Short mmCIF file of C-alpha atoms in Angstrom, two decimals:
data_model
loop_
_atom_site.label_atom_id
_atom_site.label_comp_id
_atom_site.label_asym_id
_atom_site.label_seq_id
_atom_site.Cartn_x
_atom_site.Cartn_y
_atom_site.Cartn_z
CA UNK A 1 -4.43 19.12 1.32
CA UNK A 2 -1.47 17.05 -0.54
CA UNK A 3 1.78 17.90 1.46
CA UNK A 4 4.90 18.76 -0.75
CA UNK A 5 7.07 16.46 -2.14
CA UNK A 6 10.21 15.36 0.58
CA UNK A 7 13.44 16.08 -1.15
CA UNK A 8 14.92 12.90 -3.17
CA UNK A 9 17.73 11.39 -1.02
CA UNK A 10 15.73 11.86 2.37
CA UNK A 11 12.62 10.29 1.23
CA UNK A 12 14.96 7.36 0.24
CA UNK A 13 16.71 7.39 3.49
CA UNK A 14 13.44 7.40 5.35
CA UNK A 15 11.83 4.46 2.99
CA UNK A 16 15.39 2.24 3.77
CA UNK A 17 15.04 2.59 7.38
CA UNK A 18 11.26 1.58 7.37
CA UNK A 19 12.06 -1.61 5.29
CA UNK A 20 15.34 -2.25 7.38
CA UNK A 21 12.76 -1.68 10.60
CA UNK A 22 10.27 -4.27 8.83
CA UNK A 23 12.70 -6.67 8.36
CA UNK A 24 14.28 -6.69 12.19
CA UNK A 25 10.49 -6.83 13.41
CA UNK A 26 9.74 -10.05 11.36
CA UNK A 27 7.02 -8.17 9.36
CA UNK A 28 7.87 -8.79 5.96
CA UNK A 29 11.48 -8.94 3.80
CA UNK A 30 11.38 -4.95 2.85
CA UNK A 31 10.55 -5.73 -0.90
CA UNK A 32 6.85 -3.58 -1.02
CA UNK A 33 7.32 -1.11 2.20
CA UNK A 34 10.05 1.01 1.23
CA UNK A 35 8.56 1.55 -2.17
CA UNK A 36 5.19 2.75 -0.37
CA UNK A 37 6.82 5.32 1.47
CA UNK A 38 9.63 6.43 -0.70
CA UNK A 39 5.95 7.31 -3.44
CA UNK A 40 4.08 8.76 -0.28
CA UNK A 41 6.91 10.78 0.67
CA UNK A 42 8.46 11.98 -2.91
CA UNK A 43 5.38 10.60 -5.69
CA UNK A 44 7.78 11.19 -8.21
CA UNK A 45 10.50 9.60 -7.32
CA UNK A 46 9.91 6.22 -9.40
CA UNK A 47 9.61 8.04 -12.87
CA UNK A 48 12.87 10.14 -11.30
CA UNK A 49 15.00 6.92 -10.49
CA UNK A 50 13.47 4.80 -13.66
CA UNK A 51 15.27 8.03 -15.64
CA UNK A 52 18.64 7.39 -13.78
CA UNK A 53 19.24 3.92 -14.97
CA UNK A 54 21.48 4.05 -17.86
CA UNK A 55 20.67 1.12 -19.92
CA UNK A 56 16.55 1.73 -19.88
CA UNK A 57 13.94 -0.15 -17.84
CA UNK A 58 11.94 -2.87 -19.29
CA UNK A 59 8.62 -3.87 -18.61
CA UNK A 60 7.06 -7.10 -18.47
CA UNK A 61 3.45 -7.67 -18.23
CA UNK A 62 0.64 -10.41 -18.62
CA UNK A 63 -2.10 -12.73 -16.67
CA UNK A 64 0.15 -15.60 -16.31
CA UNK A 65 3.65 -16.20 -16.89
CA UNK A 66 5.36 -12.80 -16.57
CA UNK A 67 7.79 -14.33 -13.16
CA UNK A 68 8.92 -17.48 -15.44
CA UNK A 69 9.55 -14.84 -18.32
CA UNK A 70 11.29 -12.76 -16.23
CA UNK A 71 13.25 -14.67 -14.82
CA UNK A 72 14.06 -16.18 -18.18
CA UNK A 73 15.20 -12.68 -19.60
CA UNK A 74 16.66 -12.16 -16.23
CA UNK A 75 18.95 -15.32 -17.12
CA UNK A 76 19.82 -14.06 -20.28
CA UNK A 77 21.34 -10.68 -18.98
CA UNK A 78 23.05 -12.14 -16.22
CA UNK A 79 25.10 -14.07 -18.84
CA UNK A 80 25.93 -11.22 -21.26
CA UNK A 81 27.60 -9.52 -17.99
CA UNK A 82 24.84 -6.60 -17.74
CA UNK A 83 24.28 -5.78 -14.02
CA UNK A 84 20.77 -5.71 -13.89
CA UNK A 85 18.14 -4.55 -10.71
CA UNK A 86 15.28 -5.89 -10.82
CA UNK A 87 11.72 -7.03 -8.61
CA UNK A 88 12.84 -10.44 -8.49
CA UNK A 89 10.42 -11.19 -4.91
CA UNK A 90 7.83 -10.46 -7.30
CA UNK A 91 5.93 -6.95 -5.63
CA UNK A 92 4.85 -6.25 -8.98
CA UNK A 93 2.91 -3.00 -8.23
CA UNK A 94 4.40 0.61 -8.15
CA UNK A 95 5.48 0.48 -4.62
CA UNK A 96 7.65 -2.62 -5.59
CA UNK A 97 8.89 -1.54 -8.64
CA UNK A 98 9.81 1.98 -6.22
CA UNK A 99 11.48 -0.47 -3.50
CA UNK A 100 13.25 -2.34 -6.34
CA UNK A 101 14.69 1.29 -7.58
CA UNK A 102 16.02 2.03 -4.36
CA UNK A 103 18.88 -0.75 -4.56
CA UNK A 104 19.70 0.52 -8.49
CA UNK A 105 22.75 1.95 -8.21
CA UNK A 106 25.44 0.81 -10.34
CA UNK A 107 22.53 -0.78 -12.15
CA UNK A 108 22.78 -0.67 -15.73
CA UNK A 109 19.11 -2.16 -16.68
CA UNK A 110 16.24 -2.88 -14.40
CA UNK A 111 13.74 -5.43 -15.50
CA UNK A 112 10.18 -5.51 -14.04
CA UNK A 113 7.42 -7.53 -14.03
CA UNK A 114 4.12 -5.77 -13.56
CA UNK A 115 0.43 -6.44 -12.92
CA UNK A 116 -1.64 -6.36 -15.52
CA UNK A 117 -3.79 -3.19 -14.10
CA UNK A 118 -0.89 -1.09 -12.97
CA UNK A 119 1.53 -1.85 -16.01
CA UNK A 120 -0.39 1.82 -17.97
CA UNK A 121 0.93 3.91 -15.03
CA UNK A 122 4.30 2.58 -14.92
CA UNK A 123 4.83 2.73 -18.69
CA UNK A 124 4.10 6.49 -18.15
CA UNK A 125 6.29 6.90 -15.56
CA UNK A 126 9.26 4.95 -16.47
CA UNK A 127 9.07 5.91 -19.97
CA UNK A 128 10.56 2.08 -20.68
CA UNK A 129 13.04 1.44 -23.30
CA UNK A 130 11.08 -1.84 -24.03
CA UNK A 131 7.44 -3.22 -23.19
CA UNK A 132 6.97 -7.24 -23.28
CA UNK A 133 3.15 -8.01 -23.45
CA UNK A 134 2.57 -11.54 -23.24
CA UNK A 135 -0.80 -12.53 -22.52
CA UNK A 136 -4.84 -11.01 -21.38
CA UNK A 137 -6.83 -13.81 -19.70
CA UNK A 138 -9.77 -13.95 -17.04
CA UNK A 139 -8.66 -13.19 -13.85
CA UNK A 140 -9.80 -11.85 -10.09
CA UNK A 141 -12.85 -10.42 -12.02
CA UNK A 142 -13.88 -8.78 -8.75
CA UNK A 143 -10.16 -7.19 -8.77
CA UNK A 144 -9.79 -6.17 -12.48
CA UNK A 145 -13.18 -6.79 -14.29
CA UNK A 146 -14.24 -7.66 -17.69
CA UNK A 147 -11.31 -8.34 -19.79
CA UNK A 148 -12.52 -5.83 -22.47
CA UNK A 149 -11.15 -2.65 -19.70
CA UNK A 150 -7.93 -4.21 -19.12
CA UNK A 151 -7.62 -4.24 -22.87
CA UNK A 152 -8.29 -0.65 -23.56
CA UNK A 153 -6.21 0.26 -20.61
CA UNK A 154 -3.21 -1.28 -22.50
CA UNK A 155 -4.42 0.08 -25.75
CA UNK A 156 -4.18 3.63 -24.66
CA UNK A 157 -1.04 3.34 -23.23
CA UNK A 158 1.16 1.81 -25.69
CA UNK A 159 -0.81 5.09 -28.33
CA UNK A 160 1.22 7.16 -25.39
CA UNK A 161 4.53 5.66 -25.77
CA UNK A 162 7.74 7.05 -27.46
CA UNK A 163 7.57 5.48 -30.90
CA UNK A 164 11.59 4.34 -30.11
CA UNK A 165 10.07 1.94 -27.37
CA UNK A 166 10.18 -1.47 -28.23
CA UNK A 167 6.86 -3.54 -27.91
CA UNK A 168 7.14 -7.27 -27.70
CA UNK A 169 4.20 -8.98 -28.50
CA UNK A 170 2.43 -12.17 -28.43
CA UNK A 171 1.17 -12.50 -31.88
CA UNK A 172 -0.94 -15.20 -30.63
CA UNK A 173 -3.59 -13.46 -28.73
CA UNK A 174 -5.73 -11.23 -30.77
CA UNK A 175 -6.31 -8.82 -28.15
CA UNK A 176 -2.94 -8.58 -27.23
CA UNK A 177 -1.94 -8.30 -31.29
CA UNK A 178 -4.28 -5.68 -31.68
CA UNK A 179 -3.10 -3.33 -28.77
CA UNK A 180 0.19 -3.77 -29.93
CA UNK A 181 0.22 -4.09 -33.56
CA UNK A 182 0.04 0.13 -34.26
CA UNK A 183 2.98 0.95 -32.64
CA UNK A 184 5.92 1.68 -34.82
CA UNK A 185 8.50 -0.62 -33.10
CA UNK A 186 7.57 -4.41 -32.50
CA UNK A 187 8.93 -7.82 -32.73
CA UNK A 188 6.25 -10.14 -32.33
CA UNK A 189 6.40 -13.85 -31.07
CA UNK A 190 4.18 -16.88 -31.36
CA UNK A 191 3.99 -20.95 -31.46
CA UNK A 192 4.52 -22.18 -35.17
CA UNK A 193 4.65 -26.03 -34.87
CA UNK A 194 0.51 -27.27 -35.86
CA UNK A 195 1.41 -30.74 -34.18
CA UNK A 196 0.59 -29.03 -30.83
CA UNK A 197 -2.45 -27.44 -31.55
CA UNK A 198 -6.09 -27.88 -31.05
CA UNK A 199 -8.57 -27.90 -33.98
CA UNK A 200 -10.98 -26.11 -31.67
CA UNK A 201 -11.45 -23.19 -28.80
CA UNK A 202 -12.49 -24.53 -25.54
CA UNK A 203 -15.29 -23.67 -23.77
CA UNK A 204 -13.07 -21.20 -21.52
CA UNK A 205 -11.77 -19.39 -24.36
CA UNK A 206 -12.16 -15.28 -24.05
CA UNK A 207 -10.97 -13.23 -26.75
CA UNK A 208 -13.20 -15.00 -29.26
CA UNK A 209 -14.32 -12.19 -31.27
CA UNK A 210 -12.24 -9.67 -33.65
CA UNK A 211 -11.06 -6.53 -32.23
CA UNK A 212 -11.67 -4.31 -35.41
CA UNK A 213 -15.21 -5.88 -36.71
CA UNK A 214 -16.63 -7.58 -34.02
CA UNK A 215 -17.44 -11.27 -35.63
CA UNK A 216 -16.06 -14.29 -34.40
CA UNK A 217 -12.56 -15.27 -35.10
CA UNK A 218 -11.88 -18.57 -36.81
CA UNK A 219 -8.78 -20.76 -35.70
CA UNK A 220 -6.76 -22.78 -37.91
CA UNK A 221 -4.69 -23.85 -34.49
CA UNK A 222 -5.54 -23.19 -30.79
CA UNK A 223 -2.90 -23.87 -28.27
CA UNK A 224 -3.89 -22.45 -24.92
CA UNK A 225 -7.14 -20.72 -24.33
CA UNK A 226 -8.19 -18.46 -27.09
CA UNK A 227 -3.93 -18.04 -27.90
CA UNK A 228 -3.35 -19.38 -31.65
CA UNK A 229 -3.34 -18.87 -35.60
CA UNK A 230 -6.51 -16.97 -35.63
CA UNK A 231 -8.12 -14.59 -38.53
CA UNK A 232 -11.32 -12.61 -39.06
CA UNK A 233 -13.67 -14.00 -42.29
CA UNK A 234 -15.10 -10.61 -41.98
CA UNK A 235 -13.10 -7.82 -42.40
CA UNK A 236 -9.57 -9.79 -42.63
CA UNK A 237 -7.58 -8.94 -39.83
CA UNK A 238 -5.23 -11.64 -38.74
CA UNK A 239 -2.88 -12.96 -36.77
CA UNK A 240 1.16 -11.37 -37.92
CA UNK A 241 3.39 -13.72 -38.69
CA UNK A 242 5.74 -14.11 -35.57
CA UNK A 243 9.00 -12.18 -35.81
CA UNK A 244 10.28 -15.72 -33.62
CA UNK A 245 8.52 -18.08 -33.87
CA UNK A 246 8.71 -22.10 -32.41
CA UNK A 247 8.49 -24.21 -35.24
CA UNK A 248 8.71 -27.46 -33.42
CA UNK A 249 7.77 -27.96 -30.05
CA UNK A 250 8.90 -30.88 -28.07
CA UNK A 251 6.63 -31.57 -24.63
CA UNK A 252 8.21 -33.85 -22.47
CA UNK A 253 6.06 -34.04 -19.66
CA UNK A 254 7.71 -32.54 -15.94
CA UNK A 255 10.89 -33.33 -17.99
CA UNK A 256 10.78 -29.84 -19.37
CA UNK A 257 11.11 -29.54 -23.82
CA UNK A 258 12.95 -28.52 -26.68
CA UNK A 259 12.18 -25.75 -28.93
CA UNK A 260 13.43 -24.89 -32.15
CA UNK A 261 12.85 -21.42 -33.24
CA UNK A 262 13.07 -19.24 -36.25
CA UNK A 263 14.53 -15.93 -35.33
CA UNK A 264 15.56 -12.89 -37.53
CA UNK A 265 19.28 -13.86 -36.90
CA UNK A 266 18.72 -17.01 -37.76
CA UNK A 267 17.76 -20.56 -35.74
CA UNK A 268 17.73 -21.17 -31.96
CA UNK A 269 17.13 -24.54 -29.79
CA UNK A 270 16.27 -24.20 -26.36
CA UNK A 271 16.41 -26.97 -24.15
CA UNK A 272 14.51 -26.53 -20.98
CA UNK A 273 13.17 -27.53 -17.74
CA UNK A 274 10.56 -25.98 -17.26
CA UNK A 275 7.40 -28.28 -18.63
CA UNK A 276 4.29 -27.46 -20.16
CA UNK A 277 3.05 -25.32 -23.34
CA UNK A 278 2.77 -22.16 -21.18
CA UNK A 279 6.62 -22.32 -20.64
CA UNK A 280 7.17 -22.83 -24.14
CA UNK A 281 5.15 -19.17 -24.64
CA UNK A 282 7.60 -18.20 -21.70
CA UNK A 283 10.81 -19.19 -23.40
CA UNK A 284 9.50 -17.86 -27.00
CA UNK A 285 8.88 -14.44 -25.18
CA UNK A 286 11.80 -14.59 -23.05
CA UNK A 287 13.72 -15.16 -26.58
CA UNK A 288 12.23 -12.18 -28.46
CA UNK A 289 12.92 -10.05 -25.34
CA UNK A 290 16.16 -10.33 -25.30
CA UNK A 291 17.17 -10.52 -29.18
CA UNK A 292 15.11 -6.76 -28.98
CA UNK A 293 17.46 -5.91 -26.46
CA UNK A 294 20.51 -6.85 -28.90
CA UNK A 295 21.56 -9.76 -26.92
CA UNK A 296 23.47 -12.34 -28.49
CA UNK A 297 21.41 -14.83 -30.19
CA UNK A 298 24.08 -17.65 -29.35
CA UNK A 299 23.68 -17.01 -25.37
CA UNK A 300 20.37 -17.62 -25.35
CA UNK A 301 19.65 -21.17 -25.29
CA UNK A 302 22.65 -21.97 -22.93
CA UNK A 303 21.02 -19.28 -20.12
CA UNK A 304 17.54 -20.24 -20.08
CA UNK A 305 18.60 -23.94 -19.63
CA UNK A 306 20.17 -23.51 -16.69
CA UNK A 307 17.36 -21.56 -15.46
CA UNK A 308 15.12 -23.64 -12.87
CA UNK A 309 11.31 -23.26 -12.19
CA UNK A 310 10.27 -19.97 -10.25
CA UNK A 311 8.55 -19.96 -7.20
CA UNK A 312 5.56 -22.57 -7.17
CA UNK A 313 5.49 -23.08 -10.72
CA UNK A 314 6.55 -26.88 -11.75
CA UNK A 315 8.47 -26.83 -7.80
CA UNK A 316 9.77 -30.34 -6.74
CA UNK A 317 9.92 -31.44 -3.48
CA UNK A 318 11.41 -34.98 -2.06
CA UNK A 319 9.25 -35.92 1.31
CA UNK A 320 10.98 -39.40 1.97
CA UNK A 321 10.39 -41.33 -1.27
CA UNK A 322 7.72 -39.44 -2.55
CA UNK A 323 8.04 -36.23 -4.40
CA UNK A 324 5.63 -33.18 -4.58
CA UNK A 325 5.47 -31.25 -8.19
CA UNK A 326 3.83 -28.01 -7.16
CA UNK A 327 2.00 -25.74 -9.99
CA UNK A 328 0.23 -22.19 -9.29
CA UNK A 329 -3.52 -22.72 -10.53
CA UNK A 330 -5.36 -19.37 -10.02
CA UNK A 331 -7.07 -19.31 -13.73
CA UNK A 332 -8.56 -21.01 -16.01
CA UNK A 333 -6.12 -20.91 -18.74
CA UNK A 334 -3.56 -21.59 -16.01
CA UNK A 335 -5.12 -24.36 -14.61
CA UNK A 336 -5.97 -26.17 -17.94
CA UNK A 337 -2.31 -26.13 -19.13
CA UNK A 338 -1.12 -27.72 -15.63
CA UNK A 339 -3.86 -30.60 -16.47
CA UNK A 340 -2.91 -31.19 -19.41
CA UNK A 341 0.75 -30.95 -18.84
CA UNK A 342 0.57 -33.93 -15.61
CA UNK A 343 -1.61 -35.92 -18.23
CA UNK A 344 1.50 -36.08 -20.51
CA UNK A 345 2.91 -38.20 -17.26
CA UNK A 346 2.36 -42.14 -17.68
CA UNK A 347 1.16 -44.12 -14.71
CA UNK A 348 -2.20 -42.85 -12.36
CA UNK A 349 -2.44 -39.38 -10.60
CA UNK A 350 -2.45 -38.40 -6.91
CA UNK A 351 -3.82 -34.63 -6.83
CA UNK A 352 -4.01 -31.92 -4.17
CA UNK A 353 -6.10 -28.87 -4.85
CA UNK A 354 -6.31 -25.48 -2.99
CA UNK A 355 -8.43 -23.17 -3.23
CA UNK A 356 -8.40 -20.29 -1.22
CA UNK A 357 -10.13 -17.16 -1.92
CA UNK A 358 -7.99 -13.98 -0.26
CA UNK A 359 -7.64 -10.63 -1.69
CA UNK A 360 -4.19 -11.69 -3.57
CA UNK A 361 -6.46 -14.92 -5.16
CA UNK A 362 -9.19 -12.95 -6.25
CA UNK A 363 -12.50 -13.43 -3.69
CA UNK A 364 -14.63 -14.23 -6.91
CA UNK A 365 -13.89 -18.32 -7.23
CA UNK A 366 -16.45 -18.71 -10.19
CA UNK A 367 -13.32 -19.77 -12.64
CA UNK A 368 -12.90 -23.14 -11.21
CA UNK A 369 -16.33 -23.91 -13.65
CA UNK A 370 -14.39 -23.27 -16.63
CA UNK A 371 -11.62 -25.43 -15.54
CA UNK A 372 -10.93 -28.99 -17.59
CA UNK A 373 -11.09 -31.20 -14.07
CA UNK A 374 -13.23 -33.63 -16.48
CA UNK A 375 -9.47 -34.39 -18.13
CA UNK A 376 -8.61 -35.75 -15.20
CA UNK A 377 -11.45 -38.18 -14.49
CA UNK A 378 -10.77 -39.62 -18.60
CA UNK A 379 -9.33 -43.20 -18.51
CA UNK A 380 -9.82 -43.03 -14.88
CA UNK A 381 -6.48 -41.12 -14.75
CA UNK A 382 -7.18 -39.64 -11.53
CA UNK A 383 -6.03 -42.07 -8.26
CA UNK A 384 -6.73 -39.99 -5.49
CA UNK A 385 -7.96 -36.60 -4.94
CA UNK A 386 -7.70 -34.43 -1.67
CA UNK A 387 -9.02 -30.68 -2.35
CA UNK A 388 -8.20 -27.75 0.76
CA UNK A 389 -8.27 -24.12 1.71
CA UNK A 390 -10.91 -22.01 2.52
CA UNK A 391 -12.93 -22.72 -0.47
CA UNK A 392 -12.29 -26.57 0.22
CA UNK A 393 -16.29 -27.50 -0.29
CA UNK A 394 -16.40 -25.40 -3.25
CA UNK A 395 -13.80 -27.41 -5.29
CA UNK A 396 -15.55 -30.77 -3.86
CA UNK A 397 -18.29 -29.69 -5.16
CA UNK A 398 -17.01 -28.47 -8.58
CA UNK A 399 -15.36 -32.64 -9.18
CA UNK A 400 -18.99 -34.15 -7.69
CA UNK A 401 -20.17 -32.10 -10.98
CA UNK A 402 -17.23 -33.38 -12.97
CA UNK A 403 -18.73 -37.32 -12.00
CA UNK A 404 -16.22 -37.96 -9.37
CA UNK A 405 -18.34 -40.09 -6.98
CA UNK A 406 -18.23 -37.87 -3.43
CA UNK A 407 -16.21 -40.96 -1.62
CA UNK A 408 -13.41 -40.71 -3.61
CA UNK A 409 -12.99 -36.45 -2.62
CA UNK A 410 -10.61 -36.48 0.72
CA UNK A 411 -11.89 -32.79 2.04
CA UNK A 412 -9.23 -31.11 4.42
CA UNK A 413 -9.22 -27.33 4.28
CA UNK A 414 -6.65 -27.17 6.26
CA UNK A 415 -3.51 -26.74 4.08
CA UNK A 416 -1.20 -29.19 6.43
CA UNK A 417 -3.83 -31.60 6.58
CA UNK A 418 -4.57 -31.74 2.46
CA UNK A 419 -1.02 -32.21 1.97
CA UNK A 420 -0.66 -34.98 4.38
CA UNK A 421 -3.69 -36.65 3.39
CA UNK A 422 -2.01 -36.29 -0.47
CA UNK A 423 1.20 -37.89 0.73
CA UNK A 424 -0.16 -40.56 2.41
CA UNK A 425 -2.25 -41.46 -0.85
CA UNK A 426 0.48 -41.07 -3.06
CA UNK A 427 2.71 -43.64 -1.15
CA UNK A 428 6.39 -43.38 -2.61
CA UNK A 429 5.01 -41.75 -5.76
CA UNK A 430 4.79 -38.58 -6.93
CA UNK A 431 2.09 -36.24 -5.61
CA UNK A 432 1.00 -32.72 -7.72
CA UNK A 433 -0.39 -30.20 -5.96
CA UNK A 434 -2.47 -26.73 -7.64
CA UNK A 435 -2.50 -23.83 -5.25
CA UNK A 436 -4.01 -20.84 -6.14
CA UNK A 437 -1.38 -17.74 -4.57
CA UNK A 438 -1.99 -17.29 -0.75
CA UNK A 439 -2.57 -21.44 -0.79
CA UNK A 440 0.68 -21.51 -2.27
CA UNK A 441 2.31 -19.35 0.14
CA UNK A 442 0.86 -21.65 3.09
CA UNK A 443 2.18 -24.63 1.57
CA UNK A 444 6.02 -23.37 1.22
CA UNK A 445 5.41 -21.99 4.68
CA UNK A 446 4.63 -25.42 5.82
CA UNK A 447 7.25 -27.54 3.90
CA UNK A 448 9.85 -24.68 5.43
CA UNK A 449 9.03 -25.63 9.20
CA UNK A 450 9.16 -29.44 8.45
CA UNK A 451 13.30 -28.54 6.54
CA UNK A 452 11.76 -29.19 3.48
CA UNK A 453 13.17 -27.61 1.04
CA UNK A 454 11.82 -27.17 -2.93
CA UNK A 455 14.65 -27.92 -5.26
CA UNK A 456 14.32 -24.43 -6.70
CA UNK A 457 15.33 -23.10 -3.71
CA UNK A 458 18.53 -25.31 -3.69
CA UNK A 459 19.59 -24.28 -6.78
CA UNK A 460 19.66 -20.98 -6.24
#
């Protein structure tokens, strides 16, 4: 029997005190509890305080990249003087988006970033003023499943959503572009400049076939995965041409890049640190976000470069003279572009990689076969390799396939003992180091009880 609903304000008074009780025992920081009870207590009190926020909620959603994005967009309100609430510890399912709601007051926008599989319900609920959809890649297959449900999911819930809602959309990913590309309010966004693009998919690629007809999509350019200029021979459904678009694209290694994009408004350069061709996706997003939220086309560039790496994505870390570039690997698509972005590095490469396999990492580790790890092994690139976590033997055994010769794989699942065994092969160089989440979590736990701080945390 479902017990009635609590009244509004006591349910929230009841879901503060748990998180303010969570956080005085030391079991967690109050950013997913409160939410969990405030929905057990009142389930309708997200949808209720989504409606109370004056200035509309906006939702963010994709496999990888929605906490750079939104912390990108996040950057770009912050400077246009909005006072914004948002999920910014990253509990991206309803009972974080709830706990997030609970601090909104005198909020004038809240900005969420959502999982992939719960981003349908909240769309209902919140009834967003805009959606961002940035990407649909393999991932946690024994969590979420074949990519084709995750796609209808989204399909069917942007065909439910006020026709005022704006969709953002990555015009690059034909699944994505065709879930999107009915709805009667867009701006779409997408990578422009051919001198970064492959002539060919991958072997990893997923959304290889088109959504309407069924036969296989040819690519005049392929930048990550199966993301690109793509187009049907068949029936003739293609990629839109990007609302904003990057027309050049400048990679400069863990430097960061410069874009140059062509916006409705007119042109925008964006100088950044974040590195890699997945950021540049990031920025381009963040970008069209926030010119659909009528944001001043001017701010934008200044605000997303001062904006630093988020938590364990491109993270730099001095240990004595050597330095420790951290980058979240828990994908294949995710994985590839961190390869290929520490090959744009000169000099040889020292490389930790963990691997664990916990609810929060998916328990199926099958996607570490459709990772690139032979990139790393070309022009004998690759100067020391340690591999840890639970799954430790697994990824030794995935670079034995690859042709590394076995006594050249350091194996130490233990997540203190791979990153010293990294550091002391590394020397006073630079050492990068591919977590996949929990792994990730371990490692900042350990570089916290040695003082070790990342330098995203001391710029914040």
């Amino acid at each position: 029997m479902r017990l009635p609903s609590l009244p509004r304000g006591l349910a929230a008074g009841v879901a503060r005190g748990a998180g303010r009780l969570s956080q005085r025992l030391g079991r967690g920081g109050g950013t997913t509890l409160p939410g969990l009870v405030l929905t057990r207590l009142r389930p309708e009190a997200t949808a209720e305080m989504a409606q109370s926020v004056p200035g509309g909620v906006i939702l963010l959603s994709g496999t990888n990249g929605k906490t750079t994005t939104a912390r990108l967009i996040r950057a770009v309100l912050d400077a246009s003087g909005a006072r914004v609430v948002a999920n910014t510890a990253g509990s991206n399912l309803e009972r974080g988006v709830a706990a997030a709601l609970l601090d909104a007051e005198g909020a004038e926008m809240a900005l969420f970033e959502v999982d992939e599989a719960a981003l349908p319900g909240l769309m209902t609920q919140t009834r967003p003023r805009a959606v961002a959809l940035m990407n649909l890649f393999r991932d946690q297959l024994d969590r979420y499943g074949e990519l084709e449900h995750l796609v209808d999911r989204w399909r069917e819930a942007v065909a439910g959503l006020d026709p005022a809602t704006v969709v953002i959309y990555n015009a690059d990913d034909p699944a994505v572009a065709e879930v999107a590309g009915q709805h009667p309010t867009t701006v779409s966004y997408g990578i422009d400049d051919a001198r970064v693009g492959r002539d060919r998919l991958p072997h990893a690629a997923d959304t290889t076939d088109c959504r309407r007809c069924g036969a296989p999509l040819h690519y005049d350019m392929v930048t990550i995965a199966h993301l690109g200029r793509w187009s049907c021979p068949e029936c003739g459904l293609s990629r839109p041409q990007p609302d904003v678009g990057a027309t050049r694209v400048e990679l400069h290694g863990m430097g960061g890049q410069r874009l140059a994009l062509d916006a409705p408004g007119g042109p925008i350069e964006l100088s950044l640190r974040l590195p890699g061709m997945h950021n540049a996706y990031n920025a381009v997003a963040a970008t069209a976000t926030a010119l659909a939220l009528g944001l001043a086309p001017e701010s934008i560039g200044p605000a997303l470069a001062r904006r630093p790496a988020a938590f364990g994505r491109a993270e730099r870390t001095s240990v004595g003279d050597a330095r420790i570039t951290t980058l979240l690997a828990k994908n294949p698509a995710g994985a590839n572009e961190n390869i290929r972005t520490m090959l744009l590095e000169d000099g040889p490469l020292h490389v930790v990689v963990l691997l664990n396999d916990r609810t929060a990492d998916g328990q199926d580790v099958s996607w570490i076969w459709d990772v690139d790890y032979e990139l790393l092994l070309d022009n004998d690139r690759l100067a020391s390799l340690t591999v840890g976590g639970d799954r430790a033997y697994d990824m030794a055994l995935r670079f034995r396939y690859a042709g590394l010769d076995t006594d050249r794989i350091s194996v130490m699942p233990s997540v203190p003992a791979a990153l010293d065994a990294g550091l002391r092969a590394c020397g006073t160089g630079e050492l990068y180091v591919l977590p996949t989440y929990t792994a990730l979590l371990e490692l900042q736990g350990v570089l916290a009880d040695r003082g070790l701080a990342p330098a995203f945390w001391e710029d914040q």
